[in-house]
Coordinates of N, CA and C in Angstrom, one line a residue:
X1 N -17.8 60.8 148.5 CA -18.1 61.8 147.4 C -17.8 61.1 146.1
X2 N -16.5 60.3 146.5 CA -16.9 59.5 144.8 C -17.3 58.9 144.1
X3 N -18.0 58.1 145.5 CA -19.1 57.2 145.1 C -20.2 57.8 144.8
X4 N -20.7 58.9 145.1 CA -21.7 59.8 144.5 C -21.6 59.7 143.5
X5 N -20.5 60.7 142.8 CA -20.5 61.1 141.8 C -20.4 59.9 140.5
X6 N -19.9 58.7 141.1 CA -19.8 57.5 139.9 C -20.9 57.2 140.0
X7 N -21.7 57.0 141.2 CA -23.3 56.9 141.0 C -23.9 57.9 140.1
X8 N -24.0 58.9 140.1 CA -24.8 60.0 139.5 C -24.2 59.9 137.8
X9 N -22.9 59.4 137.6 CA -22.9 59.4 136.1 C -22.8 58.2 135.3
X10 N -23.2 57.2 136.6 CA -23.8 55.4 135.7 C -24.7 55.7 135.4
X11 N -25.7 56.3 136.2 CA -27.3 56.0 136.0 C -27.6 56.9 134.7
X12 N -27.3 58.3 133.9 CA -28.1 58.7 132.9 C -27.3 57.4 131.4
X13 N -26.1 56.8 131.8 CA -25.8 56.2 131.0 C -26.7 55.2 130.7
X14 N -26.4 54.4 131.5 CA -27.6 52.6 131.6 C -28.9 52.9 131.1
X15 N -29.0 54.8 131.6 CA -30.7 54.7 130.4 C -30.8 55.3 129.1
X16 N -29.7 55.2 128.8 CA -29.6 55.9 127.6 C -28.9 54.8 126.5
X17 N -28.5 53.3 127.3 CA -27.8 52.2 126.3 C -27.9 51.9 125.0
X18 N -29.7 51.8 125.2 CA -30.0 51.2 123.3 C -30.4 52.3 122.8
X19 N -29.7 53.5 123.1 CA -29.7 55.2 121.9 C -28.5 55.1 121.5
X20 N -27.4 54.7 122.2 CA -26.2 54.7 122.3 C -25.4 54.2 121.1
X21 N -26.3 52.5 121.5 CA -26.0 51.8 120.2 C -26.1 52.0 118.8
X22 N -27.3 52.3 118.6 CA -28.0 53.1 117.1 C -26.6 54.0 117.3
X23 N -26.3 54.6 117.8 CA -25.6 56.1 117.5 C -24.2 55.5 117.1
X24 N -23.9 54.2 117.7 CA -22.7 53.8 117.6 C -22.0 53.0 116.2
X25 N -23.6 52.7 115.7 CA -23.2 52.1 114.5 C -24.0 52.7 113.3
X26 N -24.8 54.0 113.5 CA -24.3 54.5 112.4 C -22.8 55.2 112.2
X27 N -22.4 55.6 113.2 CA -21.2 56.6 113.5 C -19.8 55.6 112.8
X28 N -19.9 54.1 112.8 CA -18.9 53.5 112.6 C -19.7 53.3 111.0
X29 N -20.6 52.9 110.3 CA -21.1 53.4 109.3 C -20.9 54.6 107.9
X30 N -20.7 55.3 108.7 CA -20.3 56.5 108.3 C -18.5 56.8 108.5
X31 N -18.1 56.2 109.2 CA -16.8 56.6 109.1 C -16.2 55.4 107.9
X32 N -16.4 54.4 108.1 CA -15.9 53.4 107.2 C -16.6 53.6 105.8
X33 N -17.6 54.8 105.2 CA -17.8 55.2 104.1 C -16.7 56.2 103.7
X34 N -16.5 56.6 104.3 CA -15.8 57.9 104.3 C -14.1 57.1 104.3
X35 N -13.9 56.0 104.8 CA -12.6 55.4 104.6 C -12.5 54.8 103.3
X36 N -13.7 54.1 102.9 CA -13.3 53.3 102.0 C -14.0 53.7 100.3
X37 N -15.1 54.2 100.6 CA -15.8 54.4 99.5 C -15.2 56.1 98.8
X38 N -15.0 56.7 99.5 CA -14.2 58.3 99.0 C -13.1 58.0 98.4
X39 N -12.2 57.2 98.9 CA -10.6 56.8 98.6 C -11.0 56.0 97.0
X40 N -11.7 55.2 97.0 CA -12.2 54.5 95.9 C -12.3 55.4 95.0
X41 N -13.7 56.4 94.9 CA -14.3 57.4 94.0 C -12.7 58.1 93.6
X42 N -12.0 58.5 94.0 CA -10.7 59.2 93.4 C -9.8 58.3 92.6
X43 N -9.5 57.0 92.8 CA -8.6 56.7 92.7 C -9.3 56.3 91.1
X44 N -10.9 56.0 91.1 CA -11.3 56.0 89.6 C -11.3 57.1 88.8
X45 N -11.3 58.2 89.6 CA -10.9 59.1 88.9 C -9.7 59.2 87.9
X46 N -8.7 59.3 89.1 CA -7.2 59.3 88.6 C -7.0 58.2 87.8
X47 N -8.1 57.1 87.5 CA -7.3 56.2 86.5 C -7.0 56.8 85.1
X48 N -5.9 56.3 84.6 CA -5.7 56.5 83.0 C -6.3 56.1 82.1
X49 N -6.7 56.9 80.9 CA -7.6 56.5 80.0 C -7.0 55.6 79.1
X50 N -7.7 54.2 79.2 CA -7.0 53.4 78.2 C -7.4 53.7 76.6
X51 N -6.1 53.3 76.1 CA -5.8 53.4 74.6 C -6.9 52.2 73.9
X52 N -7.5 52.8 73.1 CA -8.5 51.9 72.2 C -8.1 51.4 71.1
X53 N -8.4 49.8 71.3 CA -7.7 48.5 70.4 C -8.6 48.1 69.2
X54 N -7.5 48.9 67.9 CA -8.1 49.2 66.9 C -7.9 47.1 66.2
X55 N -8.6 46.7 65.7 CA -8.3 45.2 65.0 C -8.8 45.9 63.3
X56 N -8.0 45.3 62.4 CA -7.9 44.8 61.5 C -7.9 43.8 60.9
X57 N -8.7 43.4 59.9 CA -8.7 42.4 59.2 C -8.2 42.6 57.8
X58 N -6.8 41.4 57.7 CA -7.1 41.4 56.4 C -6.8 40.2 55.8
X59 N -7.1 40.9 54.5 CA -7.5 39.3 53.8 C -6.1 38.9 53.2
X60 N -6.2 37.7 52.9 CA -5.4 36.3 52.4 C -5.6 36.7 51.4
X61 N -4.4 36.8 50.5 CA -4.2 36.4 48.9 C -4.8 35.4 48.4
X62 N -5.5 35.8 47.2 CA -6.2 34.4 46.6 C -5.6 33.6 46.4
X63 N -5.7 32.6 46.4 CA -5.1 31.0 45.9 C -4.4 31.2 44.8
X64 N -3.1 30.7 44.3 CA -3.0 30.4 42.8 C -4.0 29.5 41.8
X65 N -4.5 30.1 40.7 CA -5.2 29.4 40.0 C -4.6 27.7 39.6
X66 N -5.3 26.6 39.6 CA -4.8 25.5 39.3 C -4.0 25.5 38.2
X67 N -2.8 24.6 38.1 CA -1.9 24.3 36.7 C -3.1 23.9 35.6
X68 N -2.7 24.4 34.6 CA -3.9 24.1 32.9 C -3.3 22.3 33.4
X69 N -4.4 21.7 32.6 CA -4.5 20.6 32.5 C -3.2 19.9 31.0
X70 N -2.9 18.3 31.9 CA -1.5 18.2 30.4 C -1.9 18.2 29.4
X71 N -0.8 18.7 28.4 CA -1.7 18.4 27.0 C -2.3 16.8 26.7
X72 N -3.1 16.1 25.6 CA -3.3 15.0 25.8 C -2.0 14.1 24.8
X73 N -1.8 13.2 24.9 CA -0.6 12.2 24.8 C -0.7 11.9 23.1
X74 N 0.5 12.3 22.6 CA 0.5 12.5 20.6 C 0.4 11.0 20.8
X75 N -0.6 10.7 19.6 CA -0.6 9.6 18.9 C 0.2 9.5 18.2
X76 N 0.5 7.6 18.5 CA 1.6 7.2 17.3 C 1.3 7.0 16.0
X77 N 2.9 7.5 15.7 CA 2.6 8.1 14.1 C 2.3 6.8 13.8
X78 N 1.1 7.0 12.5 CA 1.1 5.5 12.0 C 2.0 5.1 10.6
X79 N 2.9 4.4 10.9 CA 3.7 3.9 10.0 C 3.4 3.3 8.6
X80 N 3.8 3.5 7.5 CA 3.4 2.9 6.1 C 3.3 1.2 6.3
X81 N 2.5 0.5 6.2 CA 2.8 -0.8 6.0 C 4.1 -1.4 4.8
X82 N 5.0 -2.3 5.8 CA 6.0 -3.0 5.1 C 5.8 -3.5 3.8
X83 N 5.9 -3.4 2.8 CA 5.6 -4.1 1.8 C 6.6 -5.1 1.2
X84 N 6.8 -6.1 1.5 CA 8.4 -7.5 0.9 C 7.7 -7.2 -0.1
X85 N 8.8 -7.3 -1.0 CA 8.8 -7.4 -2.5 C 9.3 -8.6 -2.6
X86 N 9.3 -10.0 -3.2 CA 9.9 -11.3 -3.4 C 10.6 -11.0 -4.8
X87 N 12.3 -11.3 -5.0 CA 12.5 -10.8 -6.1 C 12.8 -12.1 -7.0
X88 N 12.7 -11.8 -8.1 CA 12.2 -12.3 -9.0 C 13.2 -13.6 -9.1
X89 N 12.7 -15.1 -8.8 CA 13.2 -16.3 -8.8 C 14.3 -16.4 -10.2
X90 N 15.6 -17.1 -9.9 CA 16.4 -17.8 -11.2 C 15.9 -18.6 -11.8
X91 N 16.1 -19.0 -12.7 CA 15.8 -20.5 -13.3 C 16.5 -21.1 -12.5
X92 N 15.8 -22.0 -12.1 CA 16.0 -23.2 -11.4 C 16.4 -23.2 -9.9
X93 N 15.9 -22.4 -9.5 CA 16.0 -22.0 -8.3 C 14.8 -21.9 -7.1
X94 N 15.2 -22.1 -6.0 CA 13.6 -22.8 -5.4 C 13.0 -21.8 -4.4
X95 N 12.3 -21.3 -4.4 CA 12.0 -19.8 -3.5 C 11.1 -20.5 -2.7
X96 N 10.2 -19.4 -1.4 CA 9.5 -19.8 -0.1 C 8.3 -18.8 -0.9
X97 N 7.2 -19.1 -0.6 CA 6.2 -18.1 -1.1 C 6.0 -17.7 0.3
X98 N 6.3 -16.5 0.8 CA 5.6 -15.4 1.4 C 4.3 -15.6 1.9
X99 N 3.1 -15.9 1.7 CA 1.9 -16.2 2.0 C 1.7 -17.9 2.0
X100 N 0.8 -18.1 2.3 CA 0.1 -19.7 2.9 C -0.5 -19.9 1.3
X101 N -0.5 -20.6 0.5 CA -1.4 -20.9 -0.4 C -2.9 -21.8 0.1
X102 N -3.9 -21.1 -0.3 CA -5.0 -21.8 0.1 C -5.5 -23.2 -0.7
X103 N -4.7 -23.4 -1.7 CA -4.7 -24.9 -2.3 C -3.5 -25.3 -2.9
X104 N -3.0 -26.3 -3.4 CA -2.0 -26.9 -3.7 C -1.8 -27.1 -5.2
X105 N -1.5 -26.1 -6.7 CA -1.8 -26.3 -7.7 C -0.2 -27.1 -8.7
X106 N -0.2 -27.8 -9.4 CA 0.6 -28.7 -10.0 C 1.9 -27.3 -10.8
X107 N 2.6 -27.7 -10.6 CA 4.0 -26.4 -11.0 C 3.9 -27.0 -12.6
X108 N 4.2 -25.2 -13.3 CA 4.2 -25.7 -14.9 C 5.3 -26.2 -15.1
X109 N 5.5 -27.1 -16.4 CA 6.7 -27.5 -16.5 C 7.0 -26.5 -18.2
X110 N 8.3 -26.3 -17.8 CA 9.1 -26.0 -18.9 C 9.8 -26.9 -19.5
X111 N 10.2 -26.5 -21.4 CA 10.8 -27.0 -21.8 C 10.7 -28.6 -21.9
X112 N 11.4 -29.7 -22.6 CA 11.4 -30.7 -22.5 C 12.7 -31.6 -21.8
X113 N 11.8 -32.6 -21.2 CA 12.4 -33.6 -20.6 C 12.3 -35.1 -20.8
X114 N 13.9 -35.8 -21.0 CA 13.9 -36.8 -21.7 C 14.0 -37.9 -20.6
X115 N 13.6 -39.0 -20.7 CA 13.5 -40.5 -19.9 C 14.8 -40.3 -19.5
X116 N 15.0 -40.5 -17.9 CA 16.2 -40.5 -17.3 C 16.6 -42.2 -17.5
X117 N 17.6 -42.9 -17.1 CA 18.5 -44.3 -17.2 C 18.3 -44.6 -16.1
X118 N 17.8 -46.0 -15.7 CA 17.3 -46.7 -14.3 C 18.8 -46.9 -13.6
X119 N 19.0 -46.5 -12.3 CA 19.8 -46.7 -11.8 C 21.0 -45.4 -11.9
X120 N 20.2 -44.6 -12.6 CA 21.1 -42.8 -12.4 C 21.1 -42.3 -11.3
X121 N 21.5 -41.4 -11.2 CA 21.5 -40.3 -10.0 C 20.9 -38.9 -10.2
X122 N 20.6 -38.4 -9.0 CA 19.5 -36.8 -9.4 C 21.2 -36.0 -9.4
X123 N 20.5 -34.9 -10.8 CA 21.3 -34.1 -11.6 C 22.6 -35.2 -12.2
X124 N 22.1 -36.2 -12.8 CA 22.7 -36.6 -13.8 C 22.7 -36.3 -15.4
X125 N 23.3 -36.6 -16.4 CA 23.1 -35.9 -17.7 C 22.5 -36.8 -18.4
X126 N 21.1 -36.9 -19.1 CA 20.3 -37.4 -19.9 C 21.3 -38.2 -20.7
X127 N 20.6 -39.4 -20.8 CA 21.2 -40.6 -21.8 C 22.7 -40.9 -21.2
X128 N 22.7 -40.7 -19.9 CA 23.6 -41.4 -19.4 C 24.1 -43.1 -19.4
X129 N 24.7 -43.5 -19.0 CA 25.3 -45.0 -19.2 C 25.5 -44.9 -17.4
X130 N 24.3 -45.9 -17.2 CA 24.8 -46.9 -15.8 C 26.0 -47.5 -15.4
X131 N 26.3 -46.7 -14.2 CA 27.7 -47.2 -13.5 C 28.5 -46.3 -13.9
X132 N 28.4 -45.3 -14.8 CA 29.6 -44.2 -15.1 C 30.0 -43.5 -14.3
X133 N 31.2 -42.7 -14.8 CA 32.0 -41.6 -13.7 C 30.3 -40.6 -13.3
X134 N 30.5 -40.4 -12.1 CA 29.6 -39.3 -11.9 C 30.5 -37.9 -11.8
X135 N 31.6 -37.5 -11.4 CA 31.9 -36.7 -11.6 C 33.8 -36.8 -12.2
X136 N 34.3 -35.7 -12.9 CA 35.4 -36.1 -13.3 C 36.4 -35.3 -12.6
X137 N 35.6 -34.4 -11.3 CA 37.1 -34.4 -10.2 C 37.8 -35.4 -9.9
X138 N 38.9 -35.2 -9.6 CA 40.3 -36.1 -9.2 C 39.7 -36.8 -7.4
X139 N 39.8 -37.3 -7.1 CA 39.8 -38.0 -5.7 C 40.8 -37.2 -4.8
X140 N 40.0 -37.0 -3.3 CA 40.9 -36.1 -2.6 C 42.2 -37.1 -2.4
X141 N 43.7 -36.3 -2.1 CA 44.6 -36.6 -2.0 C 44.5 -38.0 -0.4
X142 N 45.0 -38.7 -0.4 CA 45.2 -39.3 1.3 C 45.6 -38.5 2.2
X143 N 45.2 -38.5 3.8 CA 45.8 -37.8 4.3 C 47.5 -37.9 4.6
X144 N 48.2 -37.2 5.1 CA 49.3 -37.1 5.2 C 49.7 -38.5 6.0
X145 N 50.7 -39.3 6.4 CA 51.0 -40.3 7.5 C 51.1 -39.3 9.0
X146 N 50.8 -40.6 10.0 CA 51.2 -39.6 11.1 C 52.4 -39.7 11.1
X147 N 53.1 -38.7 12.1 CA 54.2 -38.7 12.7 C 54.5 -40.0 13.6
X148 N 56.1 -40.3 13.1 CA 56.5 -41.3 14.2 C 56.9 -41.6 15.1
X149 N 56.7 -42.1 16.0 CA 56.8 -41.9 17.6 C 58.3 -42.7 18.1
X150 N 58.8 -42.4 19.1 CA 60.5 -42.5 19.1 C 60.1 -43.7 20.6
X151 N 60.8 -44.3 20.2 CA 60.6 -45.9 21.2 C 61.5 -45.3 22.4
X152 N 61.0 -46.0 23.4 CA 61.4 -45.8 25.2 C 60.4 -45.5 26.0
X153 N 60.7 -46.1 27.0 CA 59.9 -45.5 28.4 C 59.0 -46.6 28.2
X154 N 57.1 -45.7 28.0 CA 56.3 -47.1 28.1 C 56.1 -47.0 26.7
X155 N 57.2 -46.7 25.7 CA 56.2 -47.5 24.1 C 58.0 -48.6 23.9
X156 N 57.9 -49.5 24.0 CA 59.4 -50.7 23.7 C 59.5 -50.7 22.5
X157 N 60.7 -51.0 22.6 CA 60.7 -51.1 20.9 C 60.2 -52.5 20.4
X158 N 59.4 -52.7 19.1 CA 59.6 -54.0 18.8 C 60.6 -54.8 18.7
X159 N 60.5 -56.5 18.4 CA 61.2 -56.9 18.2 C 62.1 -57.2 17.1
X160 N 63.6 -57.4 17.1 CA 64.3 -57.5 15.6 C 64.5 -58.5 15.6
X161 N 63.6 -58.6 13.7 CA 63.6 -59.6 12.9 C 64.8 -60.1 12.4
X162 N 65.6 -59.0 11.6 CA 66.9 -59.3 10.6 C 67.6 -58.3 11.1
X163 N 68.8 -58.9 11.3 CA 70.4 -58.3 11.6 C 71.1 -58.1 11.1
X164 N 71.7 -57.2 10.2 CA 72.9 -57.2 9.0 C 73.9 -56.5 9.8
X165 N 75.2 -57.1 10.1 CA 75.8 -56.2 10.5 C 77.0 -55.3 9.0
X166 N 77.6 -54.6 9.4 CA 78.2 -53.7 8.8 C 79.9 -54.3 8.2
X167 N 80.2 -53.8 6.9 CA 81.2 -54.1 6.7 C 82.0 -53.5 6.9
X168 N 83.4 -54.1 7.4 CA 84.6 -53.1 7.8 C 85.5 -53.5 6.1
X169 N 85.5 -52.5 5.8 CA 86.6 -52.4 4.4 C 87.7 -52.4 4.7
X170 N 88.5 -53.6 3.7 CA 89.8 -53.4 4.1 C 90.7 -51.6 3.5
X171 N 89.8 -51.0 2.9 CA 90.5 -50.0 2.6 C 90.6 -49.0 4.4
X172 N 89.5 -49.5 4.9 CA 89.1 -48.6 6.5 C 90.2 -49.4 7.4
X173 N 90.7 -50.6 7.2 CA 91.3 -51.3 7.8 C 92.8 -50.8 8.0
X174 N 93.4 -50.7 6.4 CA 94.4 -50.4 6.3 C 94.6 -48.5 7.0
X175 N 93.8 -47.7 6.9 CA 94.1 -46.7 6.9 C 93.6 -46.2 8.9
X176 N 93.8 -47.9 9.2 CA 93.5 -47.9 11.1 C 92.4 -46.7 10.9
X177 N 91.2 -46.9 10.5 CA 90.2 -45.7 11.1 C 89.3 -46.4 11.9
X178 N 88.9 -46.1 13.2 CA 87.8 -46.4 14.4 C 87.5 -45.3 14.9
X179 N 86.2 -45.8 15.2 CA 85.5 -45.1 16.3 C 84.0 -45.4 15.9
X180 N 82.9 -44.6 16.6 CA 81.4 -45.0 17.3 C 80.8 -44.1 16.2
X181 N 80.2 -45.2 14.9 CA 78.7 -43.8 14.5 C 77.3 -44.1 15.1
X182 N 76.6 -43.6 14.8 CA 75.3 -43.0 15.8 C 74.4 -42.4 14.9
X183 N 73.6 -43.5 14.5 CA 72.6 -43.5 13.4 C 70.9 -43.4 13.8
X184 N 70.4 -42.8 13.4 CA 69.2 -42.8 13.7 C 67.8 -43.0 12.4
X185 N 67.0 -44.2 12.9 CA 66.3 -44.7 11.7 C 64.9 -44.8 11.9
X186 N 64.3 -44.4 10.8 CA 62.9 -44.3 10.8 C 62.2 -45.8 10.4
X187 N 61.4 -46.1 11.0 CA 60.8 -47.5 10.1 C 59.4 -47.9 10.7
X188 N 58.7 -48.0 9.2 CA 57.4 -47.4 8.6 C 56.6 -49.0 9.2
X189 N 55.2 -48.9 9.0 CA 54.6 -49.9 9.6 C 54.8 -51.2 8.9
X190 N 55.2 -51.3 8.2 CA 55.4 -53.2 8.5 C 56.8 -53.3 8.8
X191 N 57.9 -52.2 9.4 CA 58.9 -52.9 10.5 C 60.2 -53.0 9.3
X192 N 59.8 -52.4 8.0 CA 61.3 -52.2 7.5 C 62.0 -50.3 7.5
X193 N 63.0 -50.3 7.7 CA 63.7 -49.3 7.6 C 63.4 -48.2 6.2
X194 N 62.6 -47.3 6.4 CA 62.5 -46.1 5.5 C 64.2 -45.1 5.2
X195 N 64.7 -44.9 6.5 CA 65.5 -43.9 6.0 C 66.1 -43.7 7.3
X196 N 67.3 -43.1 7.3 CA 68.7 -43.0 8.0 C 69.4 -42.1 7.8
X197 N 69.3 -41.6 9.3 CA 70.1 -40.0 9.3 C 71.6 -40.3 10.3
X198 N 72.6 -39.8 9.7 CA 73.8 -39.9 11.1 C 73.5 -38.7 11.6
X199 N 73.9 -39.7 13.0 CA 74.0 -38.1 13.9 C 75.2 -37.8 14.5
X200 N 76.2 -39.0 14.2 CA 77.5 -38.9 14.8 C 78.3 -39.7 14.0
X201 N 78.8 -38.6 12.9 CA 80.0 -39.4 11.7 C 81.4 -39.3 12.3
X202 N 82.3 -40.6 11.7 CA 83.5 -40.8 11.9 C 84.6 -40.5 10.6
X203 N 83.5 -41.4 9.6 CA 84.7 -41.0 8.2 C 83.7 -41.8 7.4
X204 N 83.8 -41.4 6.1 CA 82.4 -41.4 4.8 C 82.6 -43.4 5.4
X205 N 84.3 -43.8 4.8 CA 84.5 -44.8 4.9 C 83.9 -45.9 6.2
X206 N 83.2 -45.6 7.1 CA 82.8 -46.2 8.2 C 81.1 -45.5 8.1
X207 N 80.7 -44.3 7.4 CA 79.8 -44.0 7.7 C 78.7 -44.8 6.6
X208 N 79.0 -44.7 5.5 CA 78.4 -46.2 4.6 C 78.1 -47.0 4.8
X209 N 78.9 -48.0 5.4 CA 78.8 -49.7 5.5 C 77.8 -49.2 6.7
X210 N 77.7 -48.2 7.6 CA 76.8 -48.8 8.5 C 75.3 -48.1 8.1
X211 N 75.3 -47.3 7.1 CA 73.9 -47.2 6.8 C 73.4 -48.1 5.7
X212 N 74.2 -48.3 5.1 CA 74.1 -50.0 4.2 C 73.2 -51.1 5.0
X213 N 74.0 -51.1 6.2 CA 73.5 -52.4 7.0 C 72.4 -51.7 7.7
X214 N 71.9 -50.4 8.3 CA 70.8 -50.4 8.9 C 70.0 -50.5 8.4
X215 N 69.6 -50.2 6.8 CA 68.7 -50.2 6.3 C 68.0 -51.2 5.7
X216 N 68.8 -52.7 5.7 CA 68.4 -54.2 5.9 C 67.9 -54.7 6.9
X217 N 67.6 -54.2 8.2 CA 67.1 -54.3 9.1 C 65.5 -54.6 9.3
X218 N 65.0 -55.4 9.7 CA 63.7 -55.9 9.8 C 62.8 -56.2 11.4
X219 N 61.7 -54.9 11.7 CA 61.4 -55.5 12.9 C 60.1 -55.9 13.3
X220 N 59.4 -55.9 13.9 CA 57.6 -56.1 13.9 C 57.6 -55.4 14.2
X221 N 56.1 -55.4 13.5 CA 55.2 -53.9 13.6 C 55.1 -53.5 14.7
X222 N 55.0 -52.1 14.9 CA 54.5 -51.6 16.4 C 53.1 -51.1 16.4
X223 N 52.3 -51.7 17.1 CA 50.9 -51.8 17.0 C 50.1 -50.7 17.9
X224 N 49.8 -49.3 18.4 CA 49.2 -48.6 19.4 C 47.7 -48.6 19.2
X225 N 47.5 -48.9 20.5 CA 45.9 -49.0 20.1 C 45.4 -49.3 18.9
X226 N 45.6 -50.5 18.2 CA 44.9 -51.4 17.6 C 45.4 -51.0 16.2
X227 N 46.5 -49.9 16.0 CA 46.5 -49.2 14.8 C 48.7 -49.1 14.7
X228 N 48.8 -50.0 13.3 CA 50.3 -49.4 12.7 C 50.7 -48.4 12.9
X229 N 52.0 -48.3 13.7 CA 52.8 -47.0 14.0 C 54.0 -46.9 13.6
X230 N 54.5 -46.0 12.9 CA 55.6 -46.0 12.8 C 56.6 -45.3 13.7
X231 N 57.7 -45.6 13.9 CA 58.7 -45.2 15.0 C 60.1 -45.0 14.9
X232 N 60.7 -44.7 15.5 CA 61.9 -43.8 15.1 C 63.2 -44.7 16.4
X233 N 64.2 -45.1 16.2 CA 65.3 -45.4 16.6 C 66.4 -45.2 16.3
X234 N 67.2 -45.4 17.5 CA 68.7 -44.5 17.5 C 69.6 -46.2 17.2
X235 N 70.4 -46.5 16.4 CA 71.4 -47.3 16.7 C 73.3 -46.9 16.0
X236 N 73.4 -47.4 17.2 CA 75.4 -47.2 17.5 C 75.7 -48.7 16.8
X237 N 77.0 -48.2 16.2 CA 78.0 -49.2 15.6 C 79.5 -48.4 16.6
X238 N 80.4 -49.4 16.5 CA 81.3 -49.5 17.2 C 82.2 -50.0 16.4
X239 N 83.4 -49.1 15.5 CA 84.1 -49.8 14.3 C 85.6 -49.5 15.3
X240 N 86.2 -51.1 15.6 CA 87.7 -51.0 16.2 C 88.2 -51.9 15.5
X241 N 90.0 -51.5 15.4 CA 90.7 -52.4 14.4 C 91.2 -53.3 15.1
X242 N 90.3 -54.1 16.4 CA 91.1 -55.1 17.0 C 90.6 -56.0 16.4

């Protein structure tokens, strides 16, 4: 019986296949409109109305007009021309002329001028006498002498010429006075004694006789570099009553 009846309800099927199919796919057709294209139509509905995008333009501020142009550059003031005034020449006095002379003209002469004396001098006095005073200033003074230089070390003393020794008085004798003076003498270029200072007195009586005798004293010149010098030495006396 069952196999009847599976028989009996294959067979209207197997002839009914290619209706089946048409049927089958409109039917899936139609349902997948109904899924996809309905769902769609609403949901454009329900969209929100977009807000409308207003644009503006605006404009840029004009430019600043350009800076005025510089003023133009003051001319230089023009200055008065310099004018030298050359003032008015002395008698006898010799000026520069200011300009170039364009020739060379002979200078006037003033007043008269008498035959100068052969063998004068310029700015001499007319009718002079050859060989005369030219002027009647005094002649400068000589200079001073140098200073005189004190013998030792490397300047030696010259050599002594004359020797005077010193007198002992019998007045120094009797009154027993001794002891050492210490004289110091200057002496000028030809080697005699100018002048005498003590530098170490005993008694007038001893101090005499020995500036007496230094100043007889004679020595050779002392010559420095090629030139008379005068020089300065110290000499000791020694007055004992033995």
């Amino acid at each position: 019986m069952f196999d009847l009846i599976t028989g009996t309800m294959e067979r209207p099927l197997r002839e009914r296949a290619p209706g089946s199919k048409v049927t089958s796919i409109v039917v899936h057709v139609v349902v997948l409109t109904c899924v996809v294209v309905i769902p769609l139509l609403r949901v454009t509905n329900t969209l929100p109305d977009m807000q409308t995008m207003m644009a503006f333009a605006v404009e840029s501020p004009a430019p600043p007009p350009p800076p005025p142009p510089p003023p133009p550059p003051r001319s230089a003031a023009v200055e008065p021309p310099v004018v030298v005034t050359q003032p008015a020449p002395k008698p006898g006095q010799l000026t520069v002329p200011l300009e170039t002379p364009t020739e060379v003209k002979p200078e006037a002469t003033t007043g008269t001028a008498s035959a100068g004396v052969e063998g004068g001098v310029e700015g001499g006095v007319p009718g002079g006498i050859v060989g005369g005073i030219i002027s009647s200033a005094p002649p400068p003074p000589p200079p001073p002498p140098a200073a005189p230089v004190r013998t030792g070390g490397q300047i030696k003393t010259p050599a002594l010429v004359k020797r005077v020794e010193p007198v002992y008085s019998k007045m120094a004798a009797d009154a027993r006075l001794q002891g050492m003076v210490i004289l110091e003498a200057v002496v000028g270029i030809d080697g005699c004694v100018e002048s005498v200072a003590v530098l170490r007195s005993v008694h007038q009586l001893l101090d005499t006789p020995a500036i007496d005798a230094l100043k007889q004293w004679r020595y050779t010149p002392l010559i420095l570099n090629g030139i008379p010098t005068r020089f300065v030495l110290t000499v000791t006396f020694n007055f004992s009553t033995r």
